[in-house]
Short mmCIF file of C-alpha atoms in Angstrom, two decimals:
data_model
loop_
_atom_site.label_atom_id
_atom_site.label_comp_id
_atom_site.label_asym_id
_atom_site.label_seq_id
_atom_site.Cartn_x
_atom_site.Cartn_y
_atom_site.Cartn_z
CA MET A 1 -152.40 -93.10 -145.08
CA GLN A 2 -149.87 -92.69 -147.83
CA ILE A 3 -147.28 -95.06 -146.33
CA PRO A 4 -148.39 -98.47 -145.02
CA LEU A 5 -148.75 -99.13 -141.33
CA GLN A 6 -145.69 -100.63 -139.61
CA ILE A 7 -146.36 -102.93 -136.65
CA SER A 8 -143.50 -104.22 -134.47
CA PHE A 9 -143.63 -106.70 -131.61
CA ARG A 10 -140.99 -106.83 -128.86
CA ASN A 11 -140.55 -109.68 -126.38
CA MET A 12 -143.57 -111.44 -127.87
CA ASP A 13 -144.56 -113.41 -130.92
CA PRO A 14 -146.53 -111.57 -133.62
CA SER A 15 -150.24 -112.15 -133.15
CA PRO A 16 -152.70 -111.90 -136.06
CA ALA A 17 -155.49 -110.93 -133.63
CA VAL A 18 -153.47 -108.08 -132.09
CA GLU A 19 -152.33 -106.98 -135.55
CA ALA A 20 -155.97 -106.85 -136.73
CA ILE A 21 -156.94 -104.66 -133.76
CA VAL A 22 -154.05 -102.27 -134.48
CA ARG A 23 -154.94 -102.06 -138.19
CA GLU A 24 -158.58 -101.31 -137.34
CA LYS A 25 -157.63 -98.56 -134.87
CA ALA A 26 -155.05 -97.05 -137.25
CA ALA A 27 -157.56 -96.94 -140.11
CA LYS A 28 -159.81 -94.74 -137.95
CA LEU A 29 -157.04 -92.14 -137.48
CA ASP A 30 -157.70 -90.80 -141.00
CA ARG A 31 -161.04 -89.45 -139.75
CA PHE A 32 -159.26 -87.00 -137.49
CA PHE A 33 -156.47 -85.92 -139.85
CA GLU A 34 -156.46 -86.99 -143.49
CA ARG A 35 -152.85 -86.01 -144.23
CA ILE A 36 -151.17 -88.74 -142.16
CA VAL A 37 -147.94 -89.75 -143.88
CA SER A 38 -146.89 -92.73 -141.75
CA CYS A 39 -147.84 -94.70 -138.67
CA ASP A 40 -145.47 -96.96 -136.72
CA VAL A 41 -146.84 -99.01 -133.82
CA THR A 42 -144.60 -100.92 -131.40
CA ILE A 43 -146.12 -103.31 -128.87
CA GLU A 44 -143.78 -104.45 -126.14
CA ALA A 45 -144.57 -107.31 -123.79
CA PRO A 46 -143.12 -107.29 -120.29
CA HIS A 47 -139.95 -109.24 -119.65
CA ARG A 48 -140.48 -112.85 -118.69
CA ARG A 49 -138.75 -112.40 -115.33
CA HIS A 50 -141.68 -110.42 -113.89
CA HIS A 51 -144.22 -112.41 -111.92
CA LYS A 52 -146.67 -109.62 -111.14
CA GLY A 53 -147.58 -106.43 -112.89
CA LYS A 54 -146.89 -107.56 -116.44
CA LEU A 55 -147.87 -104.34 -118.19
CA TYR A 56 -147.77 -104.00 -121.98
CA LYS A 57 -146.19 -100.90 -123.49
CA VAL A 58 -147.52 -99.42 -126.73
CA ARG A 59 -145.71 -96.72 -128.71
CA ILE A 60 -147.30 -94.99 -131.69
CA ASP A 61 -145.35 -92.65 -133.98
CA ILE A 62 -147.54 -90.80 -136.49
CA GLY A 63 -145.92 -88.79 -139.23
CA VAL A 64 -147.87 -85.67 -140.19
CA PRO A 65 -146.79 -82.53 -142.06
CA GLY A 66 -145.17 -80.03 -139.76
CA LYS A 67 -144.75 -82.06 -136.59
CA ASP A 68 -144.82 -85.76 -135.80
CA VAL A 69 -147.12 -87.11 -133.09
CA HIS A 70 -145.60 -89.53 -130.58
CA VAL A 71 -147.61 -91.53 -128.06
CA ASN A 72 -145.86 -93.63 -125.46
CA GLN A 73 -148.36 -95.52 -123.28
CA GLU A 74 -146.21 -96.68 -120.43
CA GLY A 75 -146.56 -93.82 -117.99
CA PRO A 76 -148.47 -94.50 -114.80
CA LYS A 77 -148.70 -98.11 -113.72
CA ASN A 78 -152.23 -98.82 -114.87
CA GLN A 79 -153.13 -102.39 -113.95
CA ALA A 80 -155.60 -102.49 -116.84
CA HIS A 81 -152.57 -102.57 -119.18
CA GLU A 82 -151.97 -106.18 -118.21
CA ASP A 83 -154.35 -106.80 -121.15
CA VAL A 84 -152.75 -105.93 -124.49
CA ASN A 85 -156.11 -104.88 -125.97
CA VAL A 86 -156.66 -102.27 -123.26
CA ALA A 87 -153.12 -100.93 -123.69
CA ILE A 88 -153.68 -100.58 -127.45
CA ARG A 89 -157.04 -98.87 -126.94
CA ASP A 90 -155.59 -96.36 -124.48
CA ALA A 91 -152.64 -95.60 -126.76
CA PHE A 92 -154.87 -94.93 -129.77
CA ASP A 93 -157.20 -92.79 -127.63
CA ALA A 94 -154.19 -90.67 -126.67
CA ALA A 95 -153.12 -90.52 -130.34
CA VAL A 96 -156.56 -89.24 -131.35
CA ARG A 97 -156.39 -86.50 -128.70
CA GLN A 98 -152.96 -85.42 -129.89
CA LEU A 99 -154.06 -85.43 -133.55
CA GLU A 100 -157.08 -83.29 -132.67
CA ASP A 101 -154.80 -80.84 -130.84
CA HIS A 102 -152.48 -80.76 -133.86
CA VAL A 103 -155.40 -80.00 -136.20
CA ARG A 104 -156.60 -77.20 -133.90
CA ARG A 105 -153.11 -75.65 -133.95
CA LEU A 106 -152.95 -75.86 -137.75
CA ARG A 107 -156.35 -74.17 -138.11
CA GLY A 108 -155.34 -71.44 -135.67
CA ASP A 109 -158.02 -72.28 -133.12
CA VAL A 110 -155.43 -72.30 -130.31
CA LYS A 111 -154.12 -68.98 -129.07
CA SER A 112 -150.36 -68.63 -129.03
CA HIS A 113 -148.55 -66.56 -126.46
CA ALA A 114 -146.48 -63.61 -127.58
CA SER A 115 -142.77 -64.10 -127.11
#
C-alpha cells in the first residue's frame, strides 16, 4: 500500500491485539490487487445500553484506481459478530471478494451489457 493503513475505533478503547489482527489482514490485500492506494478500517462496538445482541460493525474503505471498494459488515444480524475477531474476518473476506471482482472488471473478464 502506498498510503499507511488507518484504523479507527468507535465506542471502544483502541486495542493493540485488534489492531494487530487488522494490520495482518490488510497486509494480505496486496496479494489480490497490488495497486491499493489507501485502506481505512473502522471498528464500531455496540452501544453500552444493549444487553443482548452486542454486534460489532466493521467498515473497510479501500482506495484503488478507478473505483473505491467499500465494505460495510453490519448487514444481517449474525450472532457470530458478537466476537470482534469474527466480524473483522468476515469484513476482510468480503473485501477480498470485491477486490477480485474489481480486478476481473479491469482485465475485461466480465461481460458488460450493451446500453
